[in-house]
Amino acid sequence: MNVDIWSDIACPWCFIGKRRFEKALAEFPFKDQVTVTWHSYQLEPSLPEHYDGSELEYLSQRKGMEPAQVSQMFDHVTQVAAAEGLDYDFAKIVVANSFPGHELIHLAAARGQEGAADAVKEALLSAHFEQGRDIGRREVLVEIGTAAGLAEEEITAALDGGTYRDAVRADIRRAQMLGIQGVPFFVLDNKYGVSGAQPSELFAQALETAWREANPLVMVGDRANADELNGEVCGPDGC
């Protein structure tokens, strides 16, 4: 079964959604037969490569919200993240365009070993929301990529040459075609969509539903003889 996930590195709910989905997947009986693919999405594609102000200042100016209101929003998201084992620190966040990070994830998916793309995605999210690192800086991207098993020379060449720019843009266009207007967004087997950082229980239900749809149970026996298909059984009400 395939699970396609659209998310942005600079999206706090995307990290929370990743954790909740991972919890559901870890408990799914057929998890070893599930393939997860990360797709790019940008909430703020016009964001400059670097912004000198804080995250609070940027959102206040960008959304026209009062700083106190933004701060309250940060507190709420931080508490929700903490419940998932994440240590957000909005005061340390470095505002930066996430496009190069998405390129790095595509490189990891194309050239890295199994799990490399997920490792890069995880490291980028943690660097941005927990560590206060600049995800737009080349040194940070190289460090994260090499830690996931990529070669420094290949990372530099891919970012300098824009090898995966079209792939990032294609992901964004596909999201638009699917009608995705916010992230995270999960698509199971190209049929079932889950929008947002839903509770793990809902992700578990979605996985089970998609799996049953793709792997229907076929009864053994002569369909012409109903008794062969419905033998004696015991149930909650007795035998």
Protein backbone atom coordinates (compact mmCIF):
# COMPACT_ATOMS: atom_id res chain seq x y z
CA MET A 1 0.00 0.00 0.00
CA ASN A 2 1.24 3.47 -0.86
CA VAL A 3 0.89 6.56 1.31
CA ASP A 4 1.72 9.93 -0.28
CA ILE A 5 2.23 12.84 2.10
CA TRP A 6 2.32 16.49 1.12
CA SER A 7 3.89 18.78 3.70
CA ASP A 8 6.13 21.79 4.17
CA ILE A 9 9.29 21.92 6.27
CA ALA A 10 8.20 25.29 7.68
CA CYS A 11 4.83 23.95 8.86
CA PRO A 12 4.50 23.19 12.60
CA TRP A 13 1.44 20.99 12.12
CA CYS A 14 3.32 18.92 9.52
CA PHE A 15 5.82 17.75 12.15
CA ILE A 16 2.98 16.96 14.55
CA GLY A 17 1.10 15.13 11.79
CA LYS A 18 4.22 13.14 10.96
CA ARG A 19 4.49 11.93 14.55
CA ARG A 20 0.81 11.00 14.78
CA PHE A 21 0.90 9.13 11.48
CA GLU A 22 4.09 7.32 12.50
CA LYS A 23 2.43 6.18 15.72
CA ALA A 24 -0.49 4.70 13.79
CA LEU A 25 1.79 3.10 11.22
CA ALA A 26 3.99 1.54 13.92
CA GLU A 27 0.94 -0.33 15.27
CA PHE A 28 -0.42 -1.31 11.83
CA PRO A 29 -0.11 -5.09 11.31
CA PHE A 30 0.98 -4.71 7.67
CA LYS A 31 3.36 -1.77 8.18
CA ASP A 32 6.18 -3.58 6.37
CA GLN A 33 4.08 -3.50 3.20
CA VAL A 34 3.41 0.25 3.33
CA THR A 35 5.50 2.63 1.24
CA VAL A 36 5.58 6.27 2.34
CA THR A 37 6.51 8.99 -0.16
CA TRP A 38 7.11 12.60 0.86
CA HIS A 39 5.89 15.32 -1.50
CA SER A 40 6.80 18.99 -1.50
CA TYR A 41 4.46 21.84 -0.65
CA GLN A 42 5.23 25.46 0.17
CA LEU A 43 3.01 27.55 2.38
CA GLU A 44 5.03 30.67 1.61
CA PRO A 45 6.76 30.26 -1.77
CA SER A 46 7.47 34.01 -1.94
CA LEU A 47 9.45 33.96 1.29
CA PRO A 48 12.98 35.39 0.80
CA GLU A 49 15.97 33.11 1.23
CA HIS A 50 16.60 34.78 4.58
CA TYR A 51 14.56 37.08 6.78
CA ASP A 52 16.27 39.20 9.40
CA GLY A 53 13.33 39.33 11.81
CA SER A 54 11.82 36.69 14.09
CA GLU A 55 9.04 34.24 13.28
CA LEU A 56 6.70 36.31 15.44
CA GLU A 57 7.58 39.48 13.55
CA TYR A 58 7.21 37.82 10.18
CA LEU A 59 3.78 36.33 10.90
CA SER A 60 2.56 39.54 12.49
CA GLN A 61 3.50 41.50 9.38
CA ARG A 62 2.47 38.80 6.89
CA LYS A 63 -0.91 37.99 8.39
CA GLY A 64 -1.65 41.36 9.95
CA MET A 65 -2.13 39.78 13.37
CA GLU A 66 -1.33 41.36 16.70
CA PRO A 67 1.94 40.03 18.18
CA ALA A 68 0.09 38.91 21.30
CA GLN A 69 -2.27 36.84 19.17
CA VAL A 70 0.63 35.23 17.30
CA SER A 71 2.38 34.49 20.58
CA GLN A 72 -0.76 32.82 21.89
CA MET A 73 -0.91 30.69 18.75
CA PHE A 74 2.72 29.67 19.27
CA ASP A 75 1.99 28.64 22.85
CA HIS A 76 -0.92 26.46 21.75
CA VAL A 77 1.04 24.70 19.02
CA THR A 78 4.01 24.20 21.36
CA GLN A 79 1.78 22.46 23.89
CA VAL A 80 0.27 20.19 21.24
CA ALA A 81 3.73 19.37 19.90
CA ALA A 82 5.00 18.56 23.40
CA ALA A 83 2.25 15.95 23.74
CA GLU A 84 3.79 14.23 20.70
CA GLY A 85 7.31 14.35 22.15
CA LEU A 86 8.41 17.41 20.16
CA ASP A 87 10.22 20.35 21.74
CA TYR A 88 9.24 23.43 19.71
CA ASP A 89 11.00 26.73 20.35
CA PHE A 90 9.41 29.47 18.25
CA ALA A 91 11.69 32.11 19.78
CA LYS A 92 14.68 30.46 18.10
CA ILE A 93 13.16 29.76 14.70
CA VAL A 94 15.11 31.15 11.76
CA VAL A 95 12.73 32.28 9.02
CA ALA A 96 13.99 30.88 5.71
CA ASN A 97 12.60 29.67 2.39
CA SER A 98 12.04 25.91 2.47
CA PHE A 99 12.56 25.25 -1.26
CA PRO A 100 16.21 24.06 -1.01
CA GLY A 101 15.18 21.70 1.77
CA HIS A 102 12.54 20.17 -0.48
CA GLU A 103 15.20 19.71 -3.17
CA LEU A 104 17.33 17.85 -0.65
CA ILE A 105 14.45 15.52 0.24
CA HIS A 106 13.98 14.69 -3.44
CA LEU A 107 17.70 13.99 -3.78
CA ALA A 108 17.55 11.66 -0.78
CA ALA A 109 14.58 9.82 -2.28
CA ALA A 110 16.34 9.43 -5.62
CA ARG A 111 19.88 8.62 -4.49
CA GLY A 112 19.76 7.63 -0.84
CA GLN A 113 19.18 4.25 0.73
CA GLU A 114 15.78 3.17 1.99
CA GLY A 115 14.56 5.61 4.62
CA ALA A 116 16.94 8.39 3.57
CA ALA A 117 14.17 10.76 2.47
CA ASP A 118 12.35 10.27 5.76
CA ALA A 119 15.57 10.86 7.69
CA VAL A 120 16.20 14.11 5.82
CA LYS A 121 12.60 15.23 6.33
CA GLU A 122 12.80 14.48 10.05
CA ALA A 123 16.13 16.28 10.45
CA LEU A 124 14.93 19.37 8.59
CA LEU A 125 11.78 19.65 10.69
CA SER A 126 13.73 19.20 13.90
CA ALA A 127 16.39 21.70 12.81
CA HIS A 128 13.74 24.29 12.07
CA PHE A 129 11.33 23.90 14.98
CA GLU A 130 13.43 22.45 17.78
CA GLN A 131 17.02 23.54 17.18
CA GLY A 132 16.62 27.02 15.71
CA ARG A 133 18.88 26.26 12.75
CA ASP A 134 18.71 28.00 9.37
CA ILE A 135 17.28 25.42 6.95
CA GLY A 136 18.15 27.72 4.06
CA ARG A 137 21.90 27.66 4.73
CA ARG A 138 23.96 25.38 2.54
CA GLU A 139 26.10 24.18 5.45
CA VAL A 140 23.01 22.98 7.32
CA LEU A 141 21.62 21.21 4.28
CA VAL A 142 24.94 19.48 3.60
CA GLU A 143 25.23 18.37 7.21
CA ILE A 144 21.71 16.93 7.22
CA GLY A 145 22.18 15.25 3.84
CA THR A 146 25.50 13.61 4.68
CA ALA A 147 24.09 12.36 7.99
CA ALA A 148 21.44 10.56 5.93
CA GLY A 149 24.09 8.90 3.79
CA LEU A 150 24.35 11.30 0.85
CA ALA A 151 27.68 12.45 -0.55
CA GLU A 152 28.58 16.10 0.05
CA GLU A 153 29.65 16.53 -3.58
CA GLU A 154 26.32 15.20 -4.84
CA ILE A 155 24.35 17.47 -2.51
CA THR A 156 26.29 20.52 -3.64
CA ALA A 157 25.96 19.62 -7.31
CA ALA A 158 22.21 18.99 -7.03
CA LEU A 159 21.52 22.25 -5.20
CA ASP A 160 23.80 24.33 -7.42
CA GLY A 161 22.43 22.83 -10.60
CA GLY A 162 18.78 22.80 -9.55
CA THR A 163 18.55 19.10 -10.37
CA TYR A 164 15.32 18.61 -8.41
CA ARG A 165 13.67 22.02 -8.80
CA ASP A 166 11.25 20.69 -11.39
CA ALA A 167 10.40 17.73 -9.14
CA VAL A 168 9.54 20.08 -6.27
CA ARG A 169 7.37 22.22 -8.56
CA ALA A 170 5.69 19.11 -9.97
CA ASP A 171 4.71 18.04 -6.44
CA ILE A 172 3.19 21.46 -5.81
CA ARG A 173 1.26 21.37 -9.10
CA ARG A 174 -0.05 17.90 -8.32
CA ALA A 175 -1.25 19.11 -4.94
CA GLN A 176 -3.14 21.89 -6.69
CA MET A 177 -4.71 19.38 -9.10
CA LEU A 178 -5.83 17.27 -6.14
CA GLY A 179 -7.38 20.33 -4.53
CA ILE A 180 -4.99 20.34 -1.59
CA GLN A 181 -5.15 23.76 0.06
CA GLY A 182 -3.37 23.02 3.31
CA VAL A 183 -0.83 20.64 4.76
CA PRO A 184 -0.14 18.08 6.00
CA PHE A 185 -2.24 16.08 3.57
CA PHE A 186 -2.16 12.29 3.33
CA VAL A 187 -3.33 10.20 0.35
CA LEU A 188 -3.67 6.45 0.84
CA ASP A 189 -3.50 4.28 -2.27
CA ASN A 190 -4.56 7.22 -4.45
CA LYS A 191 -8.06 6.92 -3.05
CA TYR A 192 -8.42 8.02 0.57
CA GLY A 193 -7.43 11.50 1.70
CA VAL A 194 -6.72 12.66 5.23
CA SER A 195 -6.34 16.40 5.78
CA GLY A 196 -4.38 17.83 8.68
CA ALA A 197 -2.57 16.53 11.75
CA GLN A 198 -5.39 14.20 12.71
CA PRO A 199 -5.28 12.01 15.84
CA SER A 200 -3.36 8.75 15.49
CA GLU A 201 -6.63 6.84 15.87
CA LEU A 202 -7.98 8.36 12.67
CA PHE A 203 -4.78 7.52 10.79
CA ALA A 204 -5.08 3.95 12.05
CA GLN A 205 -8.65 3.78 10.79
CA ALA A 206 -7.62 5.16 7.40
CA LEU A 207 -4.81 2.61 7.07
CA GLU A 208 -7.15 -0.25 7.92
CA THR A 209 -9.82 0.97 5.50
CA ALA A 210 -7.39 1.41 2.62
CA TRP A 211 -5.80 -1.97 3.31
CA ARG A 212 -9.15 -3.81 3.32
CA GLU A 213 -10.10 -2.09 0.09
CA ALA A 214 -6.89 -3.19 -1.63
CA ASN A 215 -6.81 -6.66 -0.05
CA PRO A 216 -10.39 -7.96 0.18
CA LEU A 217 -10.97 -11.22 2.00
CA VAL A 218 -12.04 -14.03 -0.35
CA MET A 219 -14.07 -16.83 1.23
CA VAL A 220 -13.10 -20.42 0.40
CA GLY A 221 -15.80 -22.88 -0.56
CA ASP A 222 -18.55 -23.58 -3.04
CA ARG A 223 -20.52 -20.36 -3.47
CA ALA A 224 -23.42 -22.42 -4.78
CA ASN A 225 -23.69 -23.99 -1.34
CA ALA A 226 -24.11 -21.31 1.33
CA ASP A 227 -23.59 -23.83 4.14
CA GLU A 228 -19.98 -24.33 3.04
CA LEU A 229 -19.32 -20.60 3.38
CA ASN A 230 -21.09 -20.23 6.69
CA GLY A 231 -20.15 -23.11 8.97
CA GLU A 232 -20.70 -23.33 12.70
CA VAL A 233 -19.03 -20.55 14.69
CA CYS A 234 -18.90 -19.01 18.14
CA GLY A 235 -19.61 -15.31 18.60
CA PRO A 236 -20.20 -12.73 21.33
CA ASP A 237 -23.75 -14.02 21.81
CA GLY A 238 -22.77 -17.65 22.14
CA CYS A 239 -22.11 -20.71 19.99
